[in-house]
Amino acid sequence: MSKNSIILVGGPETGKTNYLGRLWIALRAKKYRLKCTSTPENITYVTAITEHVLQGKFAPRTEDANATREFRGSISSDDGTIVSDIVVPDMKGEIWQVAVRSLEIPKIWLEALQESNSAVLFLRARSPLIVQPIDWVVSQDLIRGGIIQEFQNDEVPTQVSILELIRFLDENLRRDADGRLPKVALVITAWDALDTDEKNAGPMAYLEKQFPLLAARLQDHLDIEIKVFGTSIVGGDLEKDEDFRNKFLSDGDIHKCGYVICDTEGSIEEKDVTEPIRWILE
Amino acid sequence: MPNSAEYICKKDGCTLADTGICMFNNSPAVCPERLASLNDVDKTVSSNSTIAGPVLEAPEEAGKFLSSYTIPPQKASEMWRRRDCKTIGILGIPNTGKTAFLVSLYLLISGNKLPNLRFRNSSSLMAFEEIARGARKWKEGEPPDQMTMHTEIKDERTAGFLHLKLFSSTHNRTLQLLFPDLPGEWTNTLISNNRVDRLSFLRNASTIWIMVNGQDIANANSKMNTIDRIEILIDRVAEFLGSDVPHIEIVVTHRDKSGPVREKLSTLLDEYGRKGISIGLSETAAFAEPGSGLEAGHGIENLILQLFNVTPSNPVEFWPASLHSQNARSFMNIRPRI
């Protein structure tokens, strides 16, 4: 039985916790490509998340930085090729955000990272928290016209934050004895928020357009293996789309909702929500 | 009631701790019962003590990630030994636009705005980001003319490096570039006092850029003096490096404001060309003045693409380990030939 620790990485409100909740729902159901082979002992954390989702809400941000936030389980794939115990630590997003700015992280979480041999890195599409500062080099007409007034932005651009997180993973994930590179699934959440053209173009095209520095970095040498996915855990916005929420609740079958998109050999494929974890474990 | 020495009284039945009012209606400051009881109170401070607040807890030890700010010389030396890595020796007195150049390059690359160059990696990404962020603060309506690099040089003899790995579609290969983070003042002291002890990294440079503000060339009042300073600088560098002097590129900045200046520098270029120095001129504009007909970043891509053509020179330690080392002593003995 192999053992894998898959750490969840990403800033605040990037969808880590909701993805974990949706993943738990899928693993329990035993009709996705991955399933739990036994019910984990402590499911307090994941149950708290799923309660929200099943009532048509996204789980709120957890305030307590020290709360035990992890999922442990025994997993196997539908074709039997994957059998693994997994631990999935879920650190509060603010901790990652502070780490990028200050290079500091609570020691217990650095240890959790260094004990992990894989990761899921989250980036939320169209998030209001995305930082893409105006490029003043090419916007000087706007500046001179007074359209952009005194402009101060001390925030790190999102793509630079993600690059730093990739660097932290590259430098700290545990290397297993089999010599394989640690895997990192880069998951773009809230995929449903994109327009049709963006969705059809796929996750890599989305990165190229919105985060070119990040997309370019993925083409260079890394000591980790990265694959990019897009995901929507229920297929729509439970908070902003009242019609969608009502339909979601009245249809009443979570297993018909949610998907993962990935670029595979030149084409865009839709998979079930367990796909990033399945790819990590295969 | 709040836990505070002010509300301590051990007198049996006293209500001071609960209500803040002494059972005898005395002022707590002078009540004899309270004052007597204070002598018996255990003065050991603990987290449950009502005398004082909790003991200062030792701060939890934080884990730390490696930095991606400027690269220290030691690490830069290791990188430079790679065949695909080039060091660019950038010299320029203050206000010649060196920082703006690097910020413009970084922002153009970040936004994928250069047709033939693409980003691949940077080990000093946060250093670039910090410089660019400093550059984003400006007064209303006026882009910054000068931006300072917020780097703390702990050892005044050394400077850190910025790193950029780029892919050229023209050459179909990648190249790693190291730019030294030098204060413009070091160029001043090189010119005025031949201070070369901090500039041994120039021995590793595959190209030396001499940054010049195009406006200083275009302006008749400053043109001759500026050209004179460039000549002294080239002479100092050529003397210091001897036969190892690499290609020297005069990089004119603020081209959007100065207009063409190539003709004004043609005599200088011819003169040094005749002396056997490989020398060239590039005109650049980090920004774009309206009406100049230029785009922001004019000339920057071409200048970088040139680097893909330059062959590497031999590796030498960047900075002397100490001023008392044999190598350093020999550097200190350099005297200009007059």
Coordinates of C-alpha atoms in Angstrom, one line a residue:
Chain A
M1 CA 0.0 0.0 0.0
S2 CA 1.6 3.3 -1.0
K3 CA 1.3 6.3 1.2
N4 CA 0.9 9.8 -0.3
S5 CA 0.6 13.2 1.3
I6 CA -1.0 15.7 -1.0
I7 CA -0.8 19.2 0.4
L8 CA -3.3 21.8 -0.7
V9 CA -1.7 25.2 -1.6
G10 CA -3.3 28.5 -2.6
G11 CA -4.1 32.0 -1.3
P12 CA -7.4 32.9 0.4
E13 CA -10.6 32.2 -1.5
T14 CA -9.0 30.2 -4.2
G15 CA -11.3 27.2 -3.7
K16 CA -9.1 24.7 -1.9
T17 CA -11.6 23.9 0.9
N18 CA -14.6 23.6 -1.3
Y19 CA -12.7 21.4 -3.7
L20 CA -11.8 19.1 -0.8
G21 CA -15.4 18.9 0.2
R22 CA -16.5 18.0 -3.3
L23 CA -13.7 15.5 -3.5
W24 CA -14.9 13.8 -0.3
I25 CA -18.4 13.6 -1.6
A26 CA -17.1 11.9 -4.8
L27 CA -14.7 9.5 -3.0
R28 CA -17.5 8.4 -0.7
A29 CA -19.9 7.7 -3.5
K30 CA -17.8 5.0 -5.1
K31 CA -19.0 5.8 -8.6
Y32 CA -16.2 8.1 -9.7
R33 CA -12.8 7.0 -11.0
L34 CA -11.4 7.2 -7.4
K35 CA -13.1 6.0 -4.3
C36 CA -12.5 5.6 -0.6
T37 CA -12.1 2.0 0.4
S38 CA -13.0 2.6 4.0
T39 CA -14.6 5.4 5.9
P40 CA -11.9 7.5 7.5
E41 CA -12.0 7.8 11.3
N42 CA -12.2 11.5 11.6
I43 CA -14.3 13.2 9.0
T44 CA -15.2 16.3 11.1
Y45 CA -13.4 18.7 8.8
V46 CA -14.6 17.4 5.5
T47 CA -18.2 16.9 6.8
A48 CA -18.3 20.5 7.9
I49 CA -17.5 21.6 4.3
T50 CA -19.9 19.2 2.6
E51 CA -22.8 20.3 4.7
H52 CA -22.5 23.7 3.1
V53 CA -22.2 22.5 -0.4
L54 CA -25.1 20.1 -0.1
Q55 CA -27.3 22.9 1.1
G56 CA -26.4 25.0 -1.9
K57 CA -23.7 27.2 -0.3
F58 CA -19.9 27.4 -0.6
A59 CA -18.1 26.8 2.6
P60 CA -17.0 30.0 4.4
R61 CA -13.4 30.8 5.2
T62 CA -12.2 29.1 8.3
E63 CA -10.9 31.6 10.8
D64 CA -8.9 29.3 13.1
A65 CA -5.4 28.9 11.6
N66 CA -4.6 26.2 14.1
A67 CA -7.6 24.0 13.5
T68 CA -6.8 20.5 12.3
R69 CA -7.6 20.7 8.7
E70 CA -6.8 17.5 6.9
F71 CA -8.4 14.6 5.3
R72 CA -7.0 11.0 5.6
G73 CA -8.3 8.1 3.7
S74 CA -7.6 4.9 1.8
I75 CA -8.1 5.3 -1.9
S76 CA -8.3 3.1 -4.9
S77 CA -9.1 3.6 -8.5
D78 CA -12.0 2.0 -10.4
D79 CA -9.5 0.0 -12.5
G80 CA -7.5 -1.1 -9.5
T81 CA -4.3 0.4 -10.7
I82 CA -4.1 2.8 -7.8
V83 CA -4.2 1.8 -4.2
S84 CA -3.0 4.3 -1.7
D85 CA -3.4 5.8 1.8
I86 CA -3.6 9.6 1.4
V87 CA -3.2 12.5 3.8
V88 CA -4.5 15.9 2.5
P89 CA -3.4 18.8 4.7
D90 CA -5.4 22.0 4.0
M91 CA -3.6 25.1 5.2
K92 CA -5.4 28.4 5.6
G93 CA -4.9 30.5 2.5
E94 CA -3.7 33.5 4.4
I95 CA -0.7 31.5 5.6
W96 CA 0.4 31.0 2.0
Q97 CA -0.2 34.6 1.2
V98 CA 2.0 35.7 4.1
A99 CA 4.7 33.2 3.1
V100 CA 5.0 34.7 -0.3
R101 CA 5.4 38.2 1.1
S102 CA 7.6 37.3 4.1
L103 CA 9.2 34.0 3.2
E104 CA 8.0 32.8 6.6
I105 CA 5.6 30.0 7.5
P106 CA 4.7 28.4 10.8
K107 CA 7.1 25.5 11.4
I108 CA 4.4 22.9 11.7
W109 CA 3.2 23.8 8.2
L110 CA 6.6 23.8 6.7
E111 CA 7.1 20.3 8.1
A112 CA 3.7 19.3 6.6
L113 CA 4.9 20.6 3.3
Q114 CA 8.3 18.8 3.5
E115 CA 6.5 15.6 4.4
S116 CA 4.2 15.9 1.4
N117 CA 5.2 14.2 -1.9
S118 CA 2.7 16.0 -4.0
A119 CA 0.4 19.0 -4.0
V120 CA -2.7 20.6 -5.5
L121 CA -2.1 24.3 -6.2
F122 CA -5.3 26.4 -6.6
L123 CA -5.9 29.5 -8.7
R124 CA -9.5 30.9 -9.0
A125 CA -10.7 32.1 -12.3
R126 CA -12.1 35.6 -12.4
S127 CA -11.5 36.0 -8.7
P128 CA -12.0 39.6 -7.4
L129 CA -8.8 39.0 -5.4
I130 CA -6.7 38.4 -8.6
V131 CA -4.0 41.1 -8.8
Q132 CA -3.0 42.2 -12.2
P133 CA -1.7 45.7 -11.8
I134 CA -1.9 48.1 -14.6
D135 CA 1.2 47.9 -16.8
W136 CA 2.2 51.6 -16.7
V137 CA 4.9 51.0 -19.3
V138 CA 2.2 50.7 -21.9
S139 CA -0.5 52.8 -20.3
Q140 CA 1.1 56.2 -20.2
D141 CA -1.6 57.9 -22.3
L142 CA -4.1 56.9 -19.7
I143 CA -1.8 58.3 -17.0
R144 CA -1.2 61.6 -18.7
G145 CA -4.9 62.0 -19.4
G146 CA -5.4 61.8 -15.7
I147 CA -7.6 58.7 -16.0
I148 CA -5.4 56.8 -13.7
Q149 CA -4.8 58.9 -10.7
E150 CA -2.2 58.4 -8.0
F151 CA -1.7 54.7 -8.1
Q152 CA -0.1 52.8 -5.4
N153 CA -0.2 49.0 -5.4
D154 CA 1.9 47.1 -3.0
E155 CA 0.3 43.8 -3.7
V156 CA 2.2 41.0 -5.4
P157 CA 0.7 40.2 -8.7
T158 CA -1.2 36.9 -8.7
Q159 CA 1.0 35.2 -11.3
V160 CA 4.1 36.2 -9.3
S161 CA 2.6 34.7 -6.1
I162 CA 1.8 31.5 -7.9
L163 CA 5.3 31.3 -9.3
E164 CA 6.7 31.8 -5.8
L165 CA 4.4 29.0 -4.5
I166 CA 5.6 26.8 -7.3
R167 CA 9.2 27.6 -6.3
F168 CA 8.4 26.7 -2.6
L169 CA 7.0 23.4 -3.8
D170 CA 9.9 22.7 -6.1
E171 CA 12.3 23.3 -3.3
N172 CA 10.5 21.5 -0.5
L173 CA 8.3 18.7 -1.6
R174 CA 9.6 15.3 -0.5
R175 CA 11.3 13.2 -3.1
D176 CA 10.4 9.5 -2.9
A177 CA 12.9 6.7 -3.2
D178 CA 11.6 5.6 -6.6
G179 CA 13.1 8.8 -8.2
R180 CA 9.9 10.1 -9.7
L181 CA 9.4 13.8 -9.6
P182 CA 6.8 15.0 -7.1
K183 CA 3.5 15.9 -8.9
V184 CA 1.7 19.2 -8.6
A185 CA -1.8 19.6 -10.0
L186 CA -2.4 23.2 -10.8
V187 CA -6.2 23.6 -10.6
I188 CA -8.0 26.6 -11.9
T189 CA -11.3 26.7 -9.9
A190 CA -14.6 28.4 -10.7
W191 CA -14.1 27.3 -14.4
D192 CA -17.8 27.9 -14.9
A193 CA -17.2 31.7 -14.5
L194 CA -15.4 31.9 -17.8
D195 CA -17.1 32.7 -21.1
T196 CA -17.6 29.9 -23.7
D197 CA -14.6 30.8 -25.8
E198 CA -12.3 30.7 -22.8
K199 CA -13.7 27.4 -21.6
N200 CA -13.4 25.9 -25.0
A201 CA -9.7 27.0 -25.3
G202 CA -8.8 25.0 -22.2
P203 CA -6.7 25.6 -19.1
M204 CA -3.3 26.1 -20.7
A205 CA -4.7 28.7 -23.1
Y206 CA -6.4 30.4 -20.1
L207 CA -3.0 30.7 -18.4
E208 CA -1.3 31.9 -21.5
K209 CA -3.7 34.8 -21.9
Q210 CA -4.2 35.8 -18.2
F211 CA -1.0 34.8 -16.6
P212 CA 1.7 34.7 -19.3
L213 CA 4.6 34.7 -16.9
L214 CA 3.2 31.7 -15.2
A215 CA 2.4 29.9 -18.5
A216 CA 6.0 30.6 -19.7
R217 CA 7.5 29.2 -16.5
L218 CA 5.8 25.9 -16.9
Q219 CA 7.7 25.5 -20.2
D220 CA 11.0 25.6 -18.3
H221 CA 12.8 23.0 -16.3
L222 CA 11.2 22.1 -13.0
D223 CA 12.1 19.5 -10.4
I224 CA 8.4 18.8 -10.1
E225 CA 5.9 17.6 -12.6
I226 CA 3.0 20.0 -13.2
K227 CA -0.3 19.4 -15.0
V228 CA -3.0 22.1 -15.4
F229 CA -6.7 21.5 -14.8
G230 CA -9.8 23.6 -14.8
T231 CA -12.6 22.7 -12.4
S232 CA -16.1 23.6 -11.3
I233 CA -17.2 21.7 -8.2
V234 CA -20.9 22.0 -8.9
G235 CA -21.0 23.5 -12.4
G236 CA -22.1 27.0 -11.5
D237 CA -22.0 29.8 -8.9
L238 CA -24.1 29.0 -5.9
E239 CA -23.7 32.5 -4.4
K240 CA -24.3 34.8 -7.4
D241 CA -26.5 32.8 -9.6
E242 CA -29.9 32.4 -7.9
D243 CA -31.4 30.4 -10.8
F244 CA -28.5 28.0 -10.8
R245 CA -28.7 27.5 -7.1
N246 CA -32.4 26.8 -7.2
K247 CA -32.0 24.3 -10.0
F248 CA -29.1 22.7 -8.1
L249 CA -31.2 22.2 -5.0
S250 CA -34.4 21.1 -6.8
D251 CA -32.5 18.6 -9.0
G252 CA -31.0 17.2 -5.8
D253 CA -28.2 15.1 -7.3
I254 CA -24.7 16.4 -6.6
H255 CA -23.1 13.6 -8.5
K256 CA -24.5 15.1 -11.7
C257 CA -22.7 18.3 -11.0
G258 CA -19.1 19.4 -11.2
Y259 CA -16.3 18.5 -13.6
V260 CA -12.6 18.8 -14.3
I261 CA -11.2 19.9 -17.6
C262 CA -7.7 19.1 -18.8
D263 CA -5.5 19.5 -21.9
T264 CA -4.6 16.0 -23.1
E265 CA -2.5 15.5 -26.2
G266 CA -3.9 18.5 -28.0
S267 CA -7.5 18.1 -27.1
I268 CA -9.7 19.3 -24.2
E269 CA -11.2 16.5 -22.1
E270 CA -13.8 16.5 -19.4
K271 CA -13.2 14.3 -16.4
D272 CA -14.8 13.8 -13.0
V273 CA -13.8 15.9 -10.0
T274 CA -11.4 13.3 -8.7
E275 CA -9.1 13.6 -11.8
P276 CA -6.4 15.8 -10.3
I277 CA -5.9 13.4 -7.4
R278 CA -6.1 10.4 -9.7
W279 CA -3.4 11.9 -11.9
I280 CA -1.2 12.5 -8.9
L281 CA -1.6 9.0 -7.6
E282 CA -1.2 7.1 -10.9
Chain B
M1 CA -13.9 43.0 36.4
P2 CA -10.5 43.1 34.6
N3 CA -7.7 41.2 36.2
S4 CA -5.5 43.9 37.6
A5 CA -3.5 44.6 40.8
E6 CA -5.9 47.5 41.3
Y7 CA -8.7 45.1 42.3
I8 CA -6.8 42.8 44.6
C9 CA -8.0 42.5 48.1
K10 CA -7.7 39.3 50.1
K11 CA -9.9 40.4 52.9
D12 CA -12.6 37.8 53.5
G13 CA -15.8 38.8 51.8
C14 CA -14.4 41.9 50.1
T15 CA -16.3 42.7 47.0
L16 CA -13.5 44.7 45.4
A17 CA -12.5 42.0 42.9
D18 CA -16.1 41.4 41.8
T19 CA -17.6 44.8 41.8
G20 CA -14.7 47.2 42.0
I21 CA -16.1 48.6 45.2
C22 CA -14.5 48.0 48.5
M23 CA -16.7 46.4 51.1
F24 CA -15.8 49.2 53.5
N25 CA -16.4 51.8 50.8
N26 CA -12.7 52.8 51.0
S27 CA -10.7 53.9 48.1
P28 CA -8.7 50.9 46.9
A29 CA -5.6 53.2 46.9
V30 CA -5.7 53.8 50.6
C31 CA -7.8 51.0 52.1
P32 CA -5.6 49.5 54.9
E33 CA -7.1 46.0 54.5
R34 CA -6.3 45.9 50.8
L35 CA -2.8 47.3 51.3
A36 CA -2.1 44.7 53.9
S37 CA -3.4 41.9 51.8
L38 CA -1.2 42.9 48.9
N39 CA 1.9 41.9 50.9
D40 CA 0.7 38.3 51.0
V41 CA -0.2 38.0 47.4
D42 CA 2.0 35.6 45.6
K43 CA 4.0 37.8 43.4
T44 CA 5.0 35.0 41.1
V45 CA 3.7 36.0 37.7
S46 CA 1.8 33.3 35.9
S47 CA -0.7 33.2 33.1
N48 CA -3.5 32.9 35.6
S49 CA -2.3 35.6 37.8
T50 CA -4.5 38.5 38.6
I51 CA -1.5 40.6 39.4
A52 CA -0.1 40.9 36.0
G53 CA -0.7 39.7 32.5
P54 CA 0.5 36.4 31.1
V55 CA 4.2 35.7 30.8
L56 CA 5.7 36.7 27.6
E57 CA 5.6 33.5 25.5
A58 CA 8.6 32.8 23.5
P59 CA 7.6 33.5 19.9
E60 CA 6.9 30.4 17.9
E61 CA 9.8 29.6 15.7
A62 CA 8.9 30.3 12.1
G63 CA 10.0 28.1 9.2
K64 CA 11.6 30.0 6.3
F65 CA 11.7 29.6 2.6
L66 CA 14.6 30.6 0.4
S67 CA 14.6 34.1 -1.0
S68 CA 14.1 35.2 -4.6
Y69 CA 15.4 38.7 -4.0
T70 CA 18.8 39.7 -5.4
I71 CA 21.2 36.9 -5.7
P72 CA 24.3 37.1 -3.5
P73 CA 27.6 37.1 -5.4
Q74 CA 28.5 33.6 -4.2
K75 CA 25.4 32.0 -5.7
A76 CA 25.8 34.2 -8.9
S77 CA 29.3 32.8 -9.3
E78 CA 28.0 29.2 -9.3
M79 CA 25.3 30.1 -11.9
W80 CA 27.7 31.9 -14.1
R81 CA 29.9 28.8 -14.5
R82 CA 27.1 27.4 -16.6
R83 CA 27.7 27.6 -20.3
D84 CA 24.3 29.1 -21.0
C85 CA 24.7 32.0 -18.5
K86 CA 26.0 35.5 -19.3
T87 CA 26.8 38.4 -17.1
I88 CA 26.1 41.9 -18.3
G89 CA 28.4 44.5 -16.8
I90 CA 26.1 47.5 -16.5
L91 CA 27.8 50.8 -15.8
G92 CA 26.0 54.2 -15.6
I93 CA 26.2 57.2 -13.4
P94 CA 23.0 57.9 -11.4
N95 CA 19.9 59.1 -13.4
T96 CA 20.9 57.4 -16.6
G97 CA 17.8 55.2 -16.5
K98 CA 19.4 51.8 -15.7
T99 CA 16.6 51.0 -13.3
A100 CA 13.8 52.1 -15.6
F101 CA 15.4 49.9 -18.3
L102 CA 15.3 46.8 -16.1
V103 CA 11.7 47.6 -15.0
S104 CA 10.6 48.1 -18.5
L105 CA 12.3 44.8 -19.6
Y106 CA 10.6 42.9 -16.7
L107 CA 7.1 44.4 -17.3
L108 CA 7.3 43.7 -21.1
I109 CA 8.4 40.1 -20.4
S110 CA 5.7 39.7 -17.7
G111 CA 3.0 40.8 -20.1
N112 CA 4.5 38.7 -23.0
K113 CA 4.8 41.9 -25.1
L114 CA 8.1 41.2 -26.8
P115 CA 7.6 39.3 -30.1
N116 CA 10.8 37.3 -30.1
L117 CA 11.6 36.9 -26.4
R118 CA 9.8 34.9 -23.8
F119 CA 10.2 34.4 -20.1
R120 CA 11.4 31.1 -18.7
N121 CA 12.5 31.7 -15.1
S122 CA 14.0 34.1 -12.6
S123 CA 15.8 33.3 -9.4
S124 CA 15.3 36.9 -8.4
L125 CA 11.7 37.3 -9.3
M126 CA 10.7 39.1 -6.1
A127 CA 13.6 41.5 -6.6
F128 CA 12.3 42.4 -10.0
E129 CA 8.8 42.7 -8.6
E130 CA 10.0 44.9 -5.8
I131 CA 11.7 47.3 -8.2
A132 CA 8.6 47.3 -10.5
R133 CA 6.4 48.0 -7.5
G134 CA 8.6 50.9 -6.4
A135 CA 8.3 52.1 -9.9
R136 CA 4.5 52.0 -9.8
K137 CA 4.2 54.8 -7.3
W138 CA 4.2 58.1 -9.0
K139 CA 2.8 61.5 -8.7
E140 CA -0.5 62.2 -10.4
G141 CA -0.1 62.5 -14.2
E142 CA 3.7 62.0 -14.2
P143 CA 5.4 58.6 -14.7
P144 CA 8.4 58.2 -12.5
D145 CA 11.6 59.6 -13.9
Q146 CA 13.8 58.0 -11.2
M147 CA 13.1 54.8 -9.3
T148 CA 15.4 53.5 -6.6
M149 CA 16.2 49.9 -6.1
H150 CA 15.2 48.9 -2.6
T151 CA 18.1 46.6 -2.0
E152 CA 20.1 46.5 1.2
I153 CA 23.7 46.1 0.4
K154 CA 25.1 44.6 3.6
D155 CA 28.7 44.6 2.5
E156 CA 29.5 47.8 0.7
R157 CA 32.1 46.0 -1.3
T158 CA 29.6 43.7 -3.0
A159 CA 26.4 43.9 -4.8
G160 CA 23.6 41.4 -5.6
F161 CA 22.5 40.2 -9.0
L162 CA 19.2 40.0 -10.9
H163 CA 18.6 36.9 -12.8
L164 CA 16.5 36.3 -15.9
K165 CA 16.2 33.2 -18.1
L166 CA 14.8 34.0 -21.5
F167 CA 13.9 32.1 -24.6
S168 CA 14.6 33.6 -28.0
S169 CA 12.5 32.4 -30.9
T170 CA 15.0 34.0 -33.2
H171 CA 17.8 31.8 -32.0
N172 CA 15.5 28.9 -30.8
R173 CA 17.4 28.7 -27.5
T174 CA 17.4 29.9 -23.9
L175 CA 19.9 32.1 -22.2
Q176 CA 20.4 33.0 -18.5
L177 CA 21.3 36.6 -17.8
L178 CA 22.8 38.1 -14.7
F179 CA 22.5 41.8 -14.2
P180 CA 24.6 43.3 -11.3
D181 CA 22.6 45.5 -9.0
L182 CA 25.2 48.3 -8.8
P183 CA 24.6 51.7 -7.4
G184 CA 25.2 54.4 -10.0
E185 CA 27.6 55.9 -7.5
W186 CA 30.1 53.1 -8.2
T187 CA 30.4 54.3 -11.8
N188 CA 31.0 57.8 -10.5
T189 CA 33.9 56.7 -8.3
L190 CA 35.3 54.6 -11.2
I191 CA 35.4 57.7 -13.4
S192 CA 36.7 60.1 -10.8
N193 CA 39.0 57.9 -8.7
N194 CA 39.5 54.8 -10.8
R195 CA 38.0 52.8 -8.0
V196 CA 38.0 49.3 -9.5
D197 CA 38.2 47.1 -6.3
R198 CA 34.4 46.5 -6.4
L199 CA 34.2 45.9 -10.1
S200 CA 36.1 42.6 -10.6
F201 CA 32.8 41.1 -11.8
L202 CA 33.5 43.0 -15.0
R203 CA 36.1 40.3 -15.8
N204 CA 33.2 37.9 -16.2
A205 CA 31.0 40.1 -18.2
S206 CA 30.4 39.0 -21.8
T207 CA 29.2 42.5 -22.6
I208 CA 29.6 45.8 -20.9
W209 CA 26.7 48.2 -21.2
I210 CA 27.5 51.9 -20.6
M211 CA 24.1 53.6 -20.0
V212 CA 23.8 57.2 -21.1
N213 CA 20.9 59.4 -20.8
G214 CA 20.1 60.5 -24.4
Q215 CA 19.0 63.9 -23.3
D216 CA 22.5 64.6 -22.0
I217 CA 23.8 64.0 -25.5
A218 CA 21.0 65.9 -27.3
N219 CA 21.4 68.9 -25.0
A220 CA 24.3 71.2 -26.3
N221 CA 25.0 72.3 -22.8
S222 CA 25.8 68.9 -21.6
K223 CA 26.9 67.0 -24.7
M224 CA 30.6 67.5 -24.6
N225 CA 30.9 66.8 -20.9
T226 CA 28.8 63.7 -21.2
I227 CA 30.9 62.4 -24.0
D228 CA 34.1 63.2 -22.1
R229 CA 32.8 61.1 -19.1
I230 CA 31.9 58.2 -21.4
E231 CA 35.5 58.3 -22.8
I232 CA 37.0 58.2 -19.4
L233 CA 34.8 55.4 -18.4
I234 CA 35.7 53.3 -21.5
D235 CA 39.4 54.1 -20.9
R236 CA 39.2 52.9 -17.2
V237 CA 37.4 49.7 -18.2
A238 CA 39.7 48.9 -21.1
E239 CA 42.7 49.5 -18.9
F240 CA 41.3 47.4 -16.0
L241 CA 40.5 44.5 -18.3
G242 CA 43.4 44.8 -20.7
S243 CA 43.2 42.3 -23.5
D244 CA 40.1 40.7 -22.0
V245 CA 37.9 43.7 -22.6
P246 CA 34.6 42.3 -24.1
H247 CA 32.2 44.1 -26.4
I248 CA 31.1 47.5 -25.1
E249 CA 27.7 48.7 -26.0
I250 CA 26.8 52.4 -25.4
V251 CA 23.1 52.1 -24.4
V252 CA 21.3 55.4 -24.9
T253 CA 18.2 55.8 -22.7
H254 CA 15.3 58.2 -22.9
R255 CA 15.5 58.1 -26.7
D256 CA 11.8 59.1 -26.7
K257 CA 12.8 62.5 -25.3
S258 CA 16.2 63.0 -26.8
G259 CA 15.5 62.2 -30.5
P260 CA 18.2 60.5 -32.5
V261 CA 21.7 60.8 -31.0
R262 CA 23.6 58.2 -33.0
E263 CA 25.3 60.8 -35.2
K264 CA 26.5 62.8 -32.2
L265 CA 28.3 59.7 -30.9
S266 CA 29.7 58.5 -34.3
T267 CA 33.2 60.1 -33.7
L268 CA 33.5 58.3 -30.3
L269 CA 32.5 55.0 -31.9
D270 CA 34.9 55.4 -34.7
E271 CA 37.8 56.3 -32.4
Y272 CA 37.4 53.3 -30.2
G273 CA 36.8 51.0 -33.1
R274 CA 40.1 52.1 -34.5
K275 CA 41.7 51.3 -31.1
G276 CA 40.6 47.7 -31.5
I277 CA 37.7 47.8 -29.1
S278 CA 34.5 46.1 -30.1
I279 CA 32.0 48.9 -29.6
G280 CA 28.4 49.5 -30.5
L281 CA 25.4 51.8 -29.9
S282 CA 21.8 51.0 -29.0
E283 CA 19.1 53.6 -28.5
T284 CA 16.3 52.6 -26.1
A285 CA 13.3 54.1 -24.5
A286 CA 11.8 52.5 -21.3
F287 CA 8.8 54.8 -21.7
A288 CA 7.3 56.4 -24.7
E289 CA 6.8 60.2 -24.9
P290 CA 3.7 61.0 -26.9
G291 CA 4.6 62.2 -30.3
S292 CA 8.0 60.5 -30.3
G293 CA 6.7 57.8 -32.6
L294 CA 8.2 55.2 -30.3
E295 CA 6.7 52.5 -28.2
A296 CA 7.5 51.8 -24.6
G297 CA 10.5 49.5 -24.5
H298 CA 11.9 50.7 -27.8
G299 CA 15.2 49.1 -28.5
I300 CA 15.1 46.8 -25.5
E301 CA 14.3 43.6 -27.3
N302 CA 17.1 44.1 -29.9
L303 CA 19.6 44.8 -27.2
I304 CA 18.8 41.6 -25.4
L305 CA 18.7 39.5 -28.6
Q306 CA 22.3 40.7 -29.3
L307 CA 23.3 38.8 -26.1
F308 CA 22.3 35.5 -27.7
N309 CA 25.0 36.1 -30.2
V310 CA 27.9 36.9 -27.8
T311 CA 30.2 34.1 -26.9
P312 CA 31.0 33.5 -23.2
S313 CA 34.3 34.5 -21.6
N314 CA 36.2 32.5 -18.9
P315 CA 34.9 32.2 -15.4
V316 CA 36.6 34.1 -12.6
E317 CA 35.5 34.6 -9.0
F318 CA 33.2 37.6 -8.9
W319 CA 34.2 39.2 -5.7
P320 CA 37.5 38.8 -3.8
A321 CA 36.8 36.7 -0.7
S322 CA 38.4 39.5 1.4
L323 CA 40.4 42.7 0.9
H324 CA 43.3 40.8 2.3
S325 CA 43.3 38.0 -0.1
Q326 CA 46.1 37.7 -2.7
N327 CA 43.7 38.4 -5.5
A328 CA 42.3 41.5 -3.9
R329 CA 45.7 42.9 -3.2
S330 CA 46.6 42.6 -6.8
F331 CA 43.5 44.5 -7.8
M332 CA 44.2 47.2 -5.3
N333 CA 47.6 47.7 -7.0
I334 CA 46.2 48.8 -10.3
R335 CA 47.2 52.3 -11.1
P336 CA 46.1 54.2 -14.2
R337 CA 48.8 54.9 -16.7
I338 CA 49.0 58.6 -17.1

